[in-house]
mmCIF file of C-alpha atoms in Angstrom:
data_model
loop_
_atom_site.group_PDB
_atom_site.id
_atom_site.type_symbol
_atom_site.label_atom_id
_atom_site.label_comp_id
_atom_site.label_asym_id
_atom_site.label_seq_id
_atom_site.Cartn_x
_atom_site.Cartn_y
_atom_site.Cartn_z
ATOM 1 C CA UNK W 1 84.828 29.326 9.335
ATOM 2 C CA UNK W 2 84.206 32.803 7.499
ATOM 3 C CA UNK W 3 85.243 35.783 9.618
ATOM 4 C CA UNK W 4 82.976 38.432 9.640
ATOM 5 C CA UNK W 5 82.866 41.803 11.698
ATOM 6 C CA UNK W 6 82.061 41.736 15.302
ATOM 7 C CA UNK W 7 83.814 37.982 15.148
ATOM 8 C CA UNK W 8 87.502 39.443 15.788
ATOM 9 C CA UNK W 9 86.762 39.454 19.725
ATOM 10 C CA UNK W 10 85.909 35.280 19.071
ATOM 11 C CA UNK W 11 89.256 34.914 17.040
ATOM 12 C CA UNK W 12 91.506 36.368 19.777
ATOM 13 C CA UNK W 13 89.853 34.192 22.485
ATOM 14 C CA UNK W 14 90.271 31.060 20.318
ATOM 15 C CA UNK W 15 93.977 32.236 19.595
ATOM 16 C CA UNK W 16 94.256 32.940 23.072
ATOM 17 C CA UNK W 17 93.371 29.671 24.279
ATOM 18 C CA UNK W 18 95.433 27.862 21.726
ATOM 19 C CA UNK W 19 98.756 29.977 22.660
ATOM 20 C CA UNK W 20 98.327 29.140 26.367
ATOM 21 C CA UNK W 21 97.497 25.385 25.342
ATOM 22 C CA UNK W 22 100.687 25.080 23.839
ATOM 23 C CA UNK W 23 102.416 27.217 26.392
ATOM 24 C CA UNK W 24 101.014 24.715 29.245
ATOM 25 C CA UNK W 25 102.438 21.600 26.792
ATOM 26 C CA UNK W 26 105.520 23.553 25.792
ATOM 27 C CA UNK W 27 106.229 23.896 29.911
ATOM 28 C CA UNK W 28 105.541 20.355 31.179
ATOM 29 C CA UNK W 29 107.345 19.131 27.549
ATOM 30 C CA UNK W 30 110.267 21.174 28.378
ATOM 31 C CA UNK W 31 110.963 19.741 32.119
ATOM 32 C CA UNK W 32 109.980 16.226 30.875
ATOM 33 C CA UNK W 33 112.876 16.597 27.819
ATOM 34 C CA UNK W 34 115.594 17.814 30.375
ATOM 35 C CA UNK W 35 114.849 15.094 32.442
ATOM 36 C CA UNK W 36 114.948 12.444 29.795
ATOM 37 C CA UNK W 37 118.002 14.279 27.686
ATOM 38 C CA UNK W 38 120.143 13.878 30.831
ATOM 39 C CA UNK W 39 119.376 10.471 31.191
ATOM 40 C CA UNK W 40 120.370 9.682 27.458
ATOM 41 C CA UNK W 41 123.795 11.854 27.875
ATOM 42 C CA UNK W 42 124.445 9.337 30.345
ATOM 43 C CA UNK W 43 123.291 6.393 29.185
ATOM 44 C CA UNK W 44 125.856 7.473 26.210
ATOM 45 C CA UNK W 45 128.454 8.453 28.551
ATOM 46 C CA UNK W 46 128.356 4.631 30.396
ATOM 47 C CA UNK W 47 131.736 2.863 29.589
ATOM 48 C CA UNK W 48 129.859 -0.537 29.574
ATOM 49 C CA UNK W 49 127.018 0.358 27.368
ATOM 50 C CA UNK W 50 126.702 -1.046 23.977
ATOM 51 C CA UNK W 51 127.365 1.136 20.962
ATOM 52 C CA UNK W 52 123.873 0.516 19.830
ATOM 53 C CA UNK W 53 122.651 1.873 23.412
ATOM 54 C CA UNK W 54 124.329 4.995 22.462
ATOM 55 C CA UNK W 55 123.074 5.044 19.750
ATOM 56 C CA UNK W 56 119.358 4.856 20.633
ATOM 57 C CA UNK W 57 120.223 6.971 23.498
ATOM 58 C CA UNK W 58 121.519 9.756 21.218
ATOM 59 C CA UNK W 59 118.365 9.392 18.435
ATOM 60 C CA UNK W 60 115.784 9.398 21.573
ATOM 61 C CA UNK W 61 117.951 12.757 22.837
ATOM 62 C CA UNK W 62 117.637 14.584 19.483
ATOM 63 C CA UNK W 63 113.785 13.388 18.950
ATOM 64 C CA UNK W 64 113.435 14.806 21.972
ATOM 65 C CA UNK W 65 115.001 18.100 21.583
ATOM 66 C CA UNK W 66 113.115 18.566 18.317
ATOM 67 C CA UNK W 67 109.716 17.920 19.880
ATOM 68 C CA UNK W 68 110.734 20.354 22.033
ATOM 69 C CA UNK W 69 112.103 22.923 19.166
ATOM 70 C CA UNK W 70 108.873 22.357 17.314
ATOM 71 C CA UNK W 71 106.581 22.911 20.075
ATOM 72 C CA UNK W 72 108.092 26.489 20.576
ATOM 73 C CA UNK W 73 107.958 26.997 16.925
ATOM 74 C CA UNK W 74 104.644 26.556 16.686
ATOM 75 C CA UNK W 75 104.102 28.425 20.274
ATOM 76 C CA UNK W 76 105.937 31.598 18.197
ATOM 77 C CA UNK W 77 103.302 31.201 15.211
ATOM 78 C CA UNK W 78 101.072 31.885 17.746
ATOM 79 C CA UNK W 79 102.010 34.462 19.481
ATOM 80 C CA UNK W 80 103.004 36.139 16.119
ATOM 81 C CA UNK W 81 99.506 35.201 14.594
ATOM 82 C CA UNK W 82 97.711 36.733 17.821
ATOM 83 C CA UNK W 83 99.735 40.175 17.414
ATOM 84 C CA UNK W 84 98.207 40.361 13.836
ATOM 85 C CA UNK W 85 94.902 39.466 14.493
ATOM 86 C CA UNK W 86 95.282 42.228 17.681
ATOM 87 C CA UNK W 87 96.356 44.407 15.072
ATOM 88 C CA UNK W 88 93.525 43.772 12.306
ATOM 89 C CA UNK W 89 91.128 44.257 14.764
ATOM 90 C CA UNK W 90 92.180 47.486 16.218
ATOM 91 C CA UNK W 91 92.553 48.369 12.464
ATOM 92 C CA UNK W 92 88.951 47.361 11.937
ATOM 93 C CA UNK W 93 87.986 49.443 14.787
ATOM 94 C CA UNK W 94 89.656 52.984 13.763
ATOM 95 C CA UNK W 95 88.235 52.678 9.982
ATOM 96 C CA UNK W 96 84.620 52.076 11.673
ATOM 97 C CA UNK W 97 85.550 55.098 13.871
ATOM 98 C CA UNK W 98 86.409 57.288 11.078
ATOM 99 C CA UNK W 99 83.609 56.446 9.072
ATOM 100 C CA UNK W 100 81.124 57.416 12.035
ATOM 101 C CA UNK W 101 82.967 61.006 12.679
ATOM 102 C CA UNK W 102 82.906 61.633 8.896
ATOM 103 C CA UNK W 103 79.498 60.347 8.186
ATOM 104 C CA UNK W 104 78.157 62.625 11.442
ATOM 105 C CA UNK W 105 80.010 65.286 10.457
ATOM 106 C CA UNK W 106 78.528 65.385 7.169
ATOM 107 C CA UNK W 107 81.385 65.604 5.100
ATOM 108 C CA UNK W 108 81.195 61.751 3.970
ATOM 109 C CA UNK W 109 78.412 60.959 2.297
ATOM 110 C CA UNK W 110 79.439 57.767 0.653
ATOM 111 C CA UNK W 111 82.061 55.322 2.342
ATOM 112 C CA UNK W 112 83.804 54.148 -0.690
ATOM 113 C CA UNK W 113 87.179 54.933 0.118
ATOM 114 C CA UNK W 114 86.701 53.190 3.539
ATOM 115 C CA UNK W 115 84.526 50.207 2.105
ATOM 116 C CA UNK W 116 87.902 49.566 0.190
ATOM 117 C CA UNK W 117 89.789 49.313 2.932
ATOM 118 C CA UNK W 118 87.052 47.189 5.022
ATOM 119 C CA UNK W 119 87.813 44.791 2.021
ATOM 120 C CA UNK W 120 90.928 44.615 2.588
ATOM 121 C CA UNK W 121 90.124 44.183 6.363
ATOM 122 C CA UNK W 122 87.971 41.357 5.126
ATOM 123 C CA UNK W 123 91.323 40.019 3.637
ATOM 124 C CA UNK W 124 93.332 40.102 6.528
ATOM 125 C CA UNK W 125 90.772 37.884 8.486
ATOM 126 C CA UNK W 126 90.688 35.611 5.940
ATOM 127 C CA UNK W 127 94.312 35.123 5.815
ATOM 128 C CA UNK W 128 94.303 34.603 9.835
ATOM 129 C CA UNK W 129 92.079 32.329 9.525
ATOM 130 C CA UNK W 130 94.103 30.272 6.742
ATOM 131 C CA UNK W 131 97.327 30.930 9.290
ATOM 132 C CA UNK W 132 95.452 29.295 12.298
ATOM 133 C CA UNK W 133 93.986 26.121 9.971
ATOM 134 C CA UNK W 134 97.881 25.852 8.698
ATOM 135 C CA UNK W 135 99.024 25.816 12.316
ATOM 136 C CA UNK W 136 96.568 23.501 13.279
ATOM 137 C CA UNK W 137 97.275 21.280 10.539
ATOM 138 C CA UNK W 138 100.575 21.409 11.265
ATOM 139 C CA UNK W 139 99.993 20.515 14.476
ATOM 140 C CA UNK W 140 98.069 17.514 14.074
ATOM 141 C CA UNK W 141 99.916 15.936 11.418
ATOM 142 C CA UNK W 142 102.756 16.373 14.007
ATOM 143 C CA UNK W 143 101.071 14.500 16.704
ATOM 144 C CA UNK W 144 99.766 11.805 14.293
ATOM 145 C CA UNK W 145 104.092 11.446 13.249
ATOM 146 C CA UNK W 146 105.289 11.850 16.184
ATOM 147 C CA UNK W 147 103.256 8.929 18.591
ATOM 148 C CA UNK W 148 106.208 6.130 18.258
ATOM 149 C CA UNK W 149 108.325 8.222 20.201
ATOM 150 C CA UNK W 150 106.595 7.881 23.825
#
């Protein structure tokens, strides 16, 4: 999936689906994991519960937690990768902007300068898009890892 102008608005609305995705799993993950850490502090606090109880009780705890911890990393990456593709595209917008005034104006004939920096534009988006495949990958391979624990 090569970004190309006029696609920005598509990015942001995918990205902006995704965050609120994971917020909505973060959310019901995060009342679910209270629930279920409580009951392991006191299956560990139970005087007549087997050391290996506690011990399961403690591992299930701290998978939990780091499900948890991981789904709000990746709900940051998000919200950090949405903030840069924001600001690309604003970005994108102003050069396009400048380039109209000058070449109306008449004192740009040729857009080199700003055809440089459209380039690197081009870069950005491609490095967003690399960012959102990572996260996505990440994400997955998470999922796939992560089944024996419910």
């Amino acid at each position: 999936m090569n970004w190309r102008y006029g696609e920005m608005d598509e990015v942001l609305e995918l990205l902006d689906k995704t965050a609120k995705r994971v917020q909505k799993t973060a959310d019901e993950t995060k009342e679910a994991s209270l629930k279920q850490t409580a009951h392991y502090e006191q299956l560990q606090q139970q005087p007549e519960a087997t050391q290996e109880q506690k011990i399961k009780a403690f591992l299930k705890k701290t998978l939990t937690l780091d499900r948890l911890e991981r789904l709000n990393s990746q709900l940051s990456l998000l919200y950090t990768l949405q903030i840069f593709a924001f600001k690309v595209k604003v970005l994108e917008v102003s050069v396009d902007t400048i380039k109209e005034q000058l070449v109306k104006s008449g004192v740009l004939q040729s857009g080199i300068e700003l055809e440089d920096i459209k380039k690197n534009i081009d870069a950005l988006k491609i490095l967003i898009e690399a960012q959102y495949e990572s996260l996505k990958e990440i994400n997955d391979s998470q999922n796939k890892h992560l089944d024996y624990i419910h």
